[in-house]
Amino acid sequence: MAVHGNTTDSGIKTWREESGALEIALTPGSTALAEEVRTGLVKTPKRLSSRFFYDAEGSRIFQEIMHTPEYYLTRSEYEILENHKAELLQLFVADQRPFDLVELGAGDGLKTKILLGFFSEQQVDFAYAPVDISSDALDGLVADIQRQWPDLRLKPRHDDYFNSLHQLSAESDARRIVLFLGSNIGNFTPEEALDFYRQLYDQLLPGDLVLTGFDLQKHPAVIHAAYNDRQGLTRAFNLNLLRRINRELDANFDLASFDHYEVYNPETGEARSYLVSQKSQTVEIRALETTVPFQYGEIIHTEISRKFTRSQIEQLATRTGFSVSGWFTDCKGYFADVVFVRN
């Protein structure tokens, strides 16, 4: 589960409706969901992307999850940014140039506001460029920042990650500091993570920085509990994906006939979330004019959340053209915010 803001789009894949693939009138968001459902539920095993968790209800549930005792990720990263904001600033202004603070998947900017407030107090010459595919989230964030820091220069982008970086580089020669917080990188496969940083490398100049949040490997019981809270909020969050499909694609998923299941494998560092069919059943998805059969116990894979070791993070930097220039953890060593510099 990614933890930053109201949306978790990876920024790698661009989801477009193929010509003639859908005959019905759908909103842009529902069109992407329709394509995901159409292709994902015929795979073996069935799968749906976690990027579709975050409709209004999913975002509301996730806000509750972040406050559960078991879900350490948000608190850990908040602690890091609060305790190390001065050290981060020293890295960001090391070359004495103005910088653009570009946040990929900005969401509600909860943790980033720690940095914005501190940098503003220090009268740093910078602009904040939040990037998000959710126009509602982006508009809300911009309005909130304008209320709190009316003099802060803003460059919001309602676009995908790499288009936004390309546009910003064409507009300004300021140093770019890219934020990718909340362990969103954990939702990528190893191959996708390599591809992501290689694309970042191509969009940045020598000396530009990337600050990424990584959830670190730790006692398996701690990780398992984070995705199986006693209140059942994570279960509700996962099942809400089916509710969204019912609403937007006129489907008839019976939520009582599916359950949430999560497993963490300490050998691979992967926490995987599933929806499990509790009986043999057939679901009708009327907007796609199709039916989907489920066997008893059949799964829908909805999310992967990878946990990292320090050596894996350092190898990721080296293999994609970066070097590690800063490493910051919370007091328990659960989470790391790591600064990569573009060589």
CSV table of C-alpha atoms in Angstrom, one decimal:
chain,number,residue,atom,x,y,z
A,1,MET,CA,0.0,0.0,0.0
A,2,ALA,CA,1.5,3.3,-1.0
A,3,VAL,CA,1.1,6.0,1.6
A,4,HIS,CA,1.3,9.4,0.2
A,5,GLY,CA,-1.7,11.5,-0.7
A,6,ASN,CA,-4.9,10.6,-2.5
A,7,THR,CA,-3.6,8.8,-5.6
A,8,THR,CA,-0.9,6.3,-6.3
A,9,ASP,CA,-0.4,6.3,-10.0
A,10,SER,CA,3.1,5.0,-10.8
A,11,GLY,CA,3.7,7.5,-13.6
A,12,ILE,CA,5.3,4.8,-15.8
A,13,LYS,CA,2.2,3.6,-17.7
A,14,THR,CA,0.0,5.9,-19.6
A,15,TRP,CA,-3.5,4.5,-19.7
A,16,ARG,CA,-5.4,5.4,-22.9
A,17,GLU,CA,-8.6,4.0,-24.5
A,18,GLU,CA,-7.7,2.0,-27.6
A,19,SER,CA,-9.8,3.0,-30.6
A,20,GLY,CA,-12.9,1.0,-30.7
A,21,ALA,CA,-12.1,-0.9,-27.5
A,22,LEU,CA,-15.0,0.6,-25.6
A,23,GLU,CA,-18.3,1.4,-27.1
A,24,ILE,CA,-19.9,3.2,-24.0
A,25,ALA,CA,-19.6,6.7,-22.7
A,26,LEU,CA,-17.3,6.8,-19.7
A,27,THR,CA,-15.5,9.5,-17.8
A,28,PRO,CA,-11.7,9.5,-18.3
A,29,GLY,CA,-11.2,7.8,-14.9
A,30,SER,CA,-13.8,5.2,-15.6
A,31,THR,CA,-12.3,4.5,-19.1
A,32,ALA,CA,-9.0,3.7,-17.5
A,33,LEU,CA,-10.7,1.5,-14.9
A,34,ALA,CA,-12.7,-0.2,-17.6
A,35,GLU,CA,-9.6,-1.1,-19.6
A,36,GLU,CA,-7.9,-2.4,-16.4
A,37,VAL,CA,-10.9,-4.6,-15.6
A,38,ARG,CA,-11.4,-5.8,-19.2
A,39,THR,CA,-7.7,-7.0,-19.4
A,40,GLY,CA,-7.0,-7.8,-15.7
A,41,LEU,CA,-9.9,-10.1,-14.9
A,42,VAL,CA,-9.0,-12.5,-17.8
A,43,LYS,CA,-5.5,-13.1,-16.6
A,44,THR,CA,-4.3,-16.0,-14.5
A,45,PRO,CA,-4.2,-15.1,-11.8
A,46,LYS,CA,-6.7,-12.3,-12.0
A,47,ARG,CA,-5.3,-8.9,-11.1
A,48,LEU,CA,-6.3,-5.2,-10.8
A,49,SER,CA,-3.9,-2.3,-10.3
A,50,SER,CA,-3.7,-0.6,-6.9
A,51,ARG,CA,-3.9,2.7,-8.6
A,52,PHE,CA,-7.7,2.3,-8.7
A,53,PHE,CA,-8.0,2.1,-4.9
A,54,TYR,CA,-8.3,5.8,-4.6
A,55,ASP,CA,-11.8,7.0,-5.4
A,56,ALA,CA,-13.3,9.3,-2.8
A,57,GLU,CA,-14.3,6.5,-0.5
A,58,GLY,CA,-11.0,4.7,-0.9
A,59,SER,CA,-9.1,7.9,0.0
A,60,ARG,CA,-11.3,8.4,3.0
A,61,ILE,CA,-10.6,4.9,4.3
A,62,PHE,CA,-6.9,5.2,3.7
A,63,GLN,CA,-6.8,8.4,5.8
A,64,GLU,CA,-8.2,6.3,8.6
A,65,ILE,CA,-5.6,3.5,7.9
A,66,MET,CA,-2.8,6.0,8.3
A,67,HIS,CA,-3.9,6.6,11.9
A,68,THR,CA,-4.1,3.0,13.0
A,69,PRO,CA,-1.5,1.7,15.5
A,70,GLU,CA,-0.3,-0.9,13.1
A,71,TYR,CA,0.4,1.3,10.1
A,72,TYR,CA,3.8,2.7,10.9
A,73,LEU,CA,4.8,4.0,7.5
A,74,THR,CA,3.2,7.5,7.5
A,75,ARG,CA,4.4,8.2,11.1
A,76,SER,CA,7.9,7.0,10.3
A,77,GLU,CA,8.3,9.2,7.2
A,78,TYR,CA,6.8,12.2,9.0
A,79,GLU,CA,9.3,11.8,11.8
A,80,ILE,CA,12.2,11.7,9.3
A,81,LEU,CA,11.2,14.8,7.5
A,82,GLU,CA,10.5,16.7,10.7
A,83,ASN,CA,13.8,15.7,12.3
A,84,HIS,CA,16.0,16.0,9.2
A,85,LYS,CA,14.5,19.0,7.3
A,86,ALA,CA,17.6,21.2,8.0
A,87,GLU,CA,20.0,18.5,6.7
A,88,LEU,CA,17.8,18.0,3.6
A,89,LEU,CA,17.9,21.7,2.9
A,90,GLN,CA,21.7,21.7,3.0
A,91,LEU,CA,21.7,19.0,0.3
A,92,PHE,CA,19.1,20.9,-1.7
A,93,VAL,CA,21.0,24.2,-1.7
A,94,ALA,CA,24.6,22.8,-1.9
A,95,ASP,CA,25.2,24.5,-5.2
A,96,GLN,CA,23.7,27.8,-4.1
A,97,ARG,CA,21.2,27.8,-7.0
A,98,PRO,CA,17.4,28.2,-6.9
A,99,PHE,CA,15.5,24.9,-7.2
A,100,ASP,CA,12.2,23.5,-8.2
A,101,LEU,CA,10.8,21.0,-5.7
A,102,VAL,CA,8.9,18.6,-7.9
A,103,GLU,CA,6.7,16.2,-6.1
A,104,LEU,CA,5.5,13.1,-8.1
A,105,GLY,CA,2.0,12.0,-6.9
A,106,ALA,CA,1.6,14.9,-4.5
A,107,GLY,CA,-1.9,14.0,-3.3
A,108,ASP,CA,-2.7,16.1,-0.2
A,109,GLY,CA,1.0,17.0,0.5
A,110,LEU,CA,0.6,16.1,4.2
A,111,LYS,CA,4.3,15.4,4.8
A,112,THR,CA,5.7,17.7,2.1
A,113,LYS,CA,4.2,20.7,4.0
A,114,ILE,CA,6.9,20.1,6.7
A,115,LEU,CA,9.5,21.0,4.1
A,116,LEU,CA,7.5,23.8,2.5
A,117,GLY,CA,7.0,25.5,5.9
A,118,PHE,CA,10.6,25.2,6.9
A,119,PHE,CA,12.0,26.3,3.5
A,120,SER,CA,9.7,29.3,3.6
A,121,GLU,CA,10.8,30.3,7.1
A,122,GLN,CA,14.4,30.1,5.9
A,123,GLN,CA,13.5,32.3,2.9
A,124,VAL,CA,14.9,29.8,0.5
A,125,ASP,CA,14.7,30.6,-3.3
A,126,PHE,CA,12.6,27.7,-4.5
A,127,ALA,CA,9.3,26.9,-6.3
A,128,TYR,CA,7.0,23.9,-5.5
A,129,ALA,CA,5.8,21.9,-8.5
A,130,PRO,CA,3.2,19.3,-7.3
A,131,VAL,CA,2.4,16.7,-10.0
A,132,ASP,CA,-0.8,14.6,-9.8
A,133,ILE,CA,-3.2,12.8,-12.1
A,134,SER,CA,-6.1,13.7,-9.8
A,135,SER,CA,-7.3,17.2,-10.6
A,136,ASP,CA,-9.4,17.3,-7.4
A,137,ALA,CA,-6.4,16.4,-5.2
A,138,LEU,CA,-4.2,18.9,-7.1
A,139,ASP,CA,-6.7,21.8,-6.9
A,140,GLY,CA,-7.2,21.1,-3.2
A,141,LEU,CA,-3.5,21.1,-2.5
A,142,VAL,CA,-2.8,24.3,-4.4
A,143,ALA,CA,-5.7,26.1,-2.6
A,144,ASP,CA,-4.4,24.9,0.8
A,145,ILE,CA,-0.8,26.0,0.1
A,146,GLN,CA,-1.9,29.4,-1.2
A,147,ARG,CA,-3.8,29.9,2.1
A,148,GLN,CA,-0.8,28.9,4.2
A,149,TRP,CA,2.1,30.4,2.2
A,150,PRO,CA,0.6,33.0,-0.2
A,151,ASP,CA,4.1,34.0,-1.4
A,152,LEU,CA,5.3,30.5,-2.3
A,153,ARG,CA,5.8,30.1,-6.0
A,154,LEU,CA,3.7,27.2,-7.4
A,155,LYS,CA,4.0,25.3,-10.6
A,156,PRO,CA,1.3,22.6,-10.4
A,157,ARG,CA,1.1,20.0,-13.1
A,158,HIS,CA,-2.0,17.9,-13.9
A,159,ASP,CA,-0.1,15.4,-16.0
A,160,ASP,CA,2.0,12.3,-15.9
A,161,TYR,CA,5.4,12.4,-14.2
A,162,PHE,CA,7.8,12.6,-17.1
A,163,ASN,CA,5.8,15.0,-19.3
A,164,SER,CA,5.8,17.3,-16.2
A,165,LEU,CA,9.5,17.0,-15.7
A,166,HIS,CA,10.1,17.7,-19.4
A,167,GLN,CA,7.9,20.8,-19.3
A,168,LEU,CA,9.6,22.2,-16.2
A,169,SER,CA,13.1,21.7,-17.6
A,170,ALA,CA,12.0,23.7,-20.7
A,171,GLU,CA,10.7,26.5,-18.6
A,172,SER,CA,13.5,27.0,-16.1
A,173,ASP,CA,17.2,26.2,-15.6
A,174,ALA,CA,16.7,25.9,-11.8
A,175,ARG,CA,18.0,22.8,-10.1
A,176,ARG,CA,15.4,20.1,-9.8
A,177,ILE,CA,14.7,18.2,-6.6
A,178,VAL,CA,12.3,15.4,-7.2
A,179,LEU,CA,10.2,14.0,-4.3
A,180,PHE,CA,8.8,10.5,-4.5
A,181,LEU,CA,7.6,9.9,-1.0
A,182,GLY,CA,5.4,7.4,0.9
A,183,SER,CA,7.0,4.2,-0.3
A,184,ASN,CA,5.2,4.5,-3.6
A,185,ILE,CA,8.3,2.9,-5.2
A,186,GLY,CA,7.3,-0.3,-3.3
A,187,ASN,CA,4.3,-0.7,-5.6
A,188,PHE,CA,6.7,-1.3,-8.6
A,189,THR,CA,8.1,-4.6,-9.7
A,190,PRO,CA,12.0,-4.6,-9.7
A,191,GLU,CA,11.9,-4.1,-13.5
A,192,GLU,CA,9.5,-1.2,-13.3
A,193,ALA,CA,11.6,0.4,-10.6
A,194,LEU,CA,14.7,0.3,-12.8
A,195,ASP,CA,12.7,1.7,-15.7
A,196,PHE,CA,11.3,4.5,-13.5
A,197,TYR,CA,14.7,5.7,-12.3
A,198,ARG,CA,16.3,5.4,-15.8
A,199,GLN,CA,13.5,7.6,-17.1
A,200,LEU,CA,14.1,10.0,-14.3
A,201,TYR,CA,17.8,10.0,-15.2
A,202,ASP,CA,17.0,10.9,-18.7
A,203,GLN,CA,14.9,13.9,-17.6
A,204,LEU,CA,17.4,15.3,-15.1
A,205,LEU,CA,20.8,17.1,-15.3
A,206,PRO,CA,24.0,16.3,-13.4
A,207,GLY,CA,23.6,17.4,-9.8
A,208,ASP,CA,19.8,17.2,-9.7
A,209,LEU,CA,18.4,15.2,-6.8
A,210,VAL,CA,15.7,12.6,-6.2
A,211,LEU,CA,14.4,12.0,-2.6
A,212,THR,CA,12.6,8.7,-2.4
A,213,GLY,CA,10.7,7.1,0.5
A,214,PHE,CA,11.6,3.4,1.0
A,215,ASP,CA,10.0,1.0,3.5
A,216,LEU,CA,12.8,-1.1,4.9
A,217,GLN,CA,12.8,-4.8,5.7
A,218,LYS,CA,12.2,-5.6,9.3
A,219,HIS,CA,10.5,-8.2,11.5
A,220,PRO,CA,7.9,-9.8,9.3
A,221,ALA,CA,5.2,-9.6,12.1
A,222,VAL,CA,5.5,-5.8,12.0
A,223,ILE,CA,4.9,-5.6,8.3
A,224,HIS,CA,2.1,-8.2,8.3
A,225,ALA,CA,0.2,-6.3,11.0
A,226,ALA,CA,0.4,-3.1,9.0
A,227,TYR,CA,-1.7,-4.6,6.3
A,228,ASN,CA,-4.0,-6.5,8.6
A,229,ASP,CA,-5.2,-3.9,11.1
A,230,ARG,CA,-7.5,-5.1,13.9
A,231,GLN,CA,-10.2,-2.6,12.9
A,232,GLY,CA,-10.6,-4.2,9.5
A,233,LEU,CA,-9.9,-0.9,7.6
A,234,THR,CA,-7.4,-2.5,5.2
A,235,ARG,CA,-10.0,-5.1,4.4
A,236,ALA,CA,-12.6,-2.4,3.7
A,237,PHE,CA,-10.1,-0.5,1.6
A,238,ASN,CA,-9.4,-3.5,-0.6
A,239,LEU,CA,-13.0,-4.5,-1.0
A,240,ASN,CA,-13.9,-0.9,-1.9
A,241,LEU,CA,-12.2,-1.5,-5.3
A,242,LEU,CA,-15.1,-3.9,-6.1
A,243,ARG,CA,-17.6,-1.3,-4.9
A,244,ARG,CA,-16.1,1.2,-7.3
A,245,ILE,CA,-16.3,-1.2,-10.2
A,246,ASN,CA,-20.0,-1.8,-9.4
A,247,ARG,CA,-20.7,1.9,-9.4
A,248,GLU,CA,-18.6,3.0,-12.4
A,249,LEU,CA,-19.0,-0.1,-14.6
A,250,ASP,CA,-22.5,-1.2,-13.6
A,251,ALA,CA,-21.2,-4.5,-12.2
A,252,ASN,CA,-22.8,-6.8,-9.6
A,253,PHE,CA,-19.9,-7.8,-7.3
A,254,ASP,CA,-21.3,-9.1,-4.0
A,255,LEU,CA,-18.8,-7.7,-1.5
A,256,ALA,CA,-19.9,-10.2,1.1
A,257,SER,CA,-18.7,-13.0,-1.2
A,258,PHE,CA,-15.1,-11.8,-1.3
A,259,ASP,CA,-12.5,-11.4,1.4
A,260,HIS,CA,-9.2,-9.6,1.9
A,261,TYR,CA,-6.0,-11.6,2.3
A,262,GLU,CA,-2.5,-10.4,2.7
A,263,VAL,CA,0.8,-12.2,2.9
A,264,TYR,CA,4.4,-11.0,3.5
A,265,ASN,CA,7.3,-13.1,2.3
A,266,PRO,CA,10.5,-12.0,4.2
A,267,GLU,CA,12.7,-13.9,1.6
A,268,THR,CA,11.5,-11.6,-1.2
A,269,GLY,CA,10.5,-8.5,0.8
A,270,GLU,CA,7.1,-8.5,-0.8
A,271,ALA,CA,3.8,-7.9,0.9
A,272,ARG,CA,1.0,-8.9,-1.5
A,273,SER,CA,-2.7,-8.1,-1.1
A,274,TYR,CA,-5.5,-10.2,-2.6
A,275,LEU,CA,-9.3,-10.3,-2.9
A,276,VAL,CA,-10.5,-13.9,-2.5
A,277,SER,CA,-13.7,-15.4,-3.8
A,278,GLN,CA,-15.5,-17.2,-1.0
A,279,LYS,CA,-17.6,-19.3,-3.4
A,280,SER,CA,-18.1,-20.2,-7.0
A,281,GLN,CA,-19.8,-17.3,-8.7
A,282,THR,CA,-20.2,-15.3,-11.8
A,283,VAL,CA,-20.0,-11.5,-11.9
A,284,GLU,CA,-21.7,-9.5,-14.6
A,285,ILE,CA,-20.0,-6.3,-15.7
A,286,ARG,CA,-22.7,-4.6,-17.8
A,287,ALA,CA,-20.7,-1.6,-19.1
A,288,LEU,CA,-18.2,-4.1,-20.7
A,289,GLU,CA,-21.0,-6.5,-21.8
A,290,THR,CA,-19.1,-9.4,-20.2
A,291,THR,CA,-19.3,-11.9,-17.3
A,292,VAL,CA,-16.4,-13.1,-15.2
A,293,PRO,CA,-16.5,-16.5,-13.5
A,294,PHE,CA,-14.8,-17.1,-10.1
A,295,GLN,CA,-14.0,-20.4,-8.6
A,296,TYR,CA,-14.1,-20.9,-4.8
A,297,GLY,CA,-10.9,-19.6,-3.4
A,298,GLU,CA,-9.9,-17.8,-6.6
A,299,ILE,CA,-7.9,-14.6,-6.1
A,300,ILE,CA,-7.6,-11.2,-7.6
A,301,HIS,CA,-4.1,-9.8,-7.0
A,302,THR,CA,-4.6,-6.1,-6.1
A,303,GLU,CA,-1.3,-4.9,-4.8
A,304,ILE,CA,2.4,-5.5,-4.2
A,305,SER,CA,4.3,-3.5,-1.5
A,306,ARG,CA,8.0,-4.2,-1.7
A,307,LYS,CA,10.3,-3.7,1.3
A,308,PHE,CA,14.0,-2.9,0.8
A,309,THR,CA,17.4,-3.5,2.2
A,310,ARG,CA,20.1,-0.8,2.1
A,311,SER,CA,22.2,-2.8,-0.3
A,312,GLN,CA,19.2,-3.1,-2.7
A,313,ILE,CA,18.6,0.7,-2.6
A,314,GLU,CA,22.3,1.4,-3.3
A,315,GLN,CA,22.2,-1.1,-6.2
A,316,LEU,CA,19.1,0.6,-7.6
A,317,ALA,CA,20.9,3.9,-7.6
A,318,THR,CA,24.1,2.5,-9.2
A,319,ARG,CA,22.2,0.6,-11.9
A,320,THR,CA,20.3,3.6,-13.0
A,321,GLY,CA,23.1,6.3,-13.1
A,322,PHE,CA,22.6,7.8,-9.6
A,323,SER,CA,24.7,7.8,-6.4
A,324,VAL,CA,23.4,7.9,-2.9
A,325,SER,CA,24.1,11.3,-1.3
A,326,GLY,CA,21.8,11.2,1.7
A,327,TRP,CA,20.3,8.5,4.0
A,328,PHE,CA,17.8,9.3,6.7
A,329,THR,CA,15.8,6.9,8.9
A,330,ASP,CA,13.3,7.1,11.7
A,331,CYS,CA,14.3,6.2,15.2
A,332,LYS,CA,13.3,2.6,14.8
A,333,GLY,CA,15.0,2.1,11.5
A,334,TYR,CA,11.7,1.1,9.9
A,335,PHE,CA,11.7,3.6,7.0
A,336,ALA,CA,14.3,5.5,5.0
A,337,ASP,CA,14.2,8.7,2.9
A,338,VAL,CA,17.1,8.4,0.5
A,339,VAL,CA,18.6,11.1,-1.7
A,340,PHE,CA,19.9,10.1,-5.1
A,341,VAL,CA,22.1,12.5,-7.0
A,342,ARG,CA,22.1,12.4,-10.8
A,343,ASN,CA,25.7,11.7,-12.0
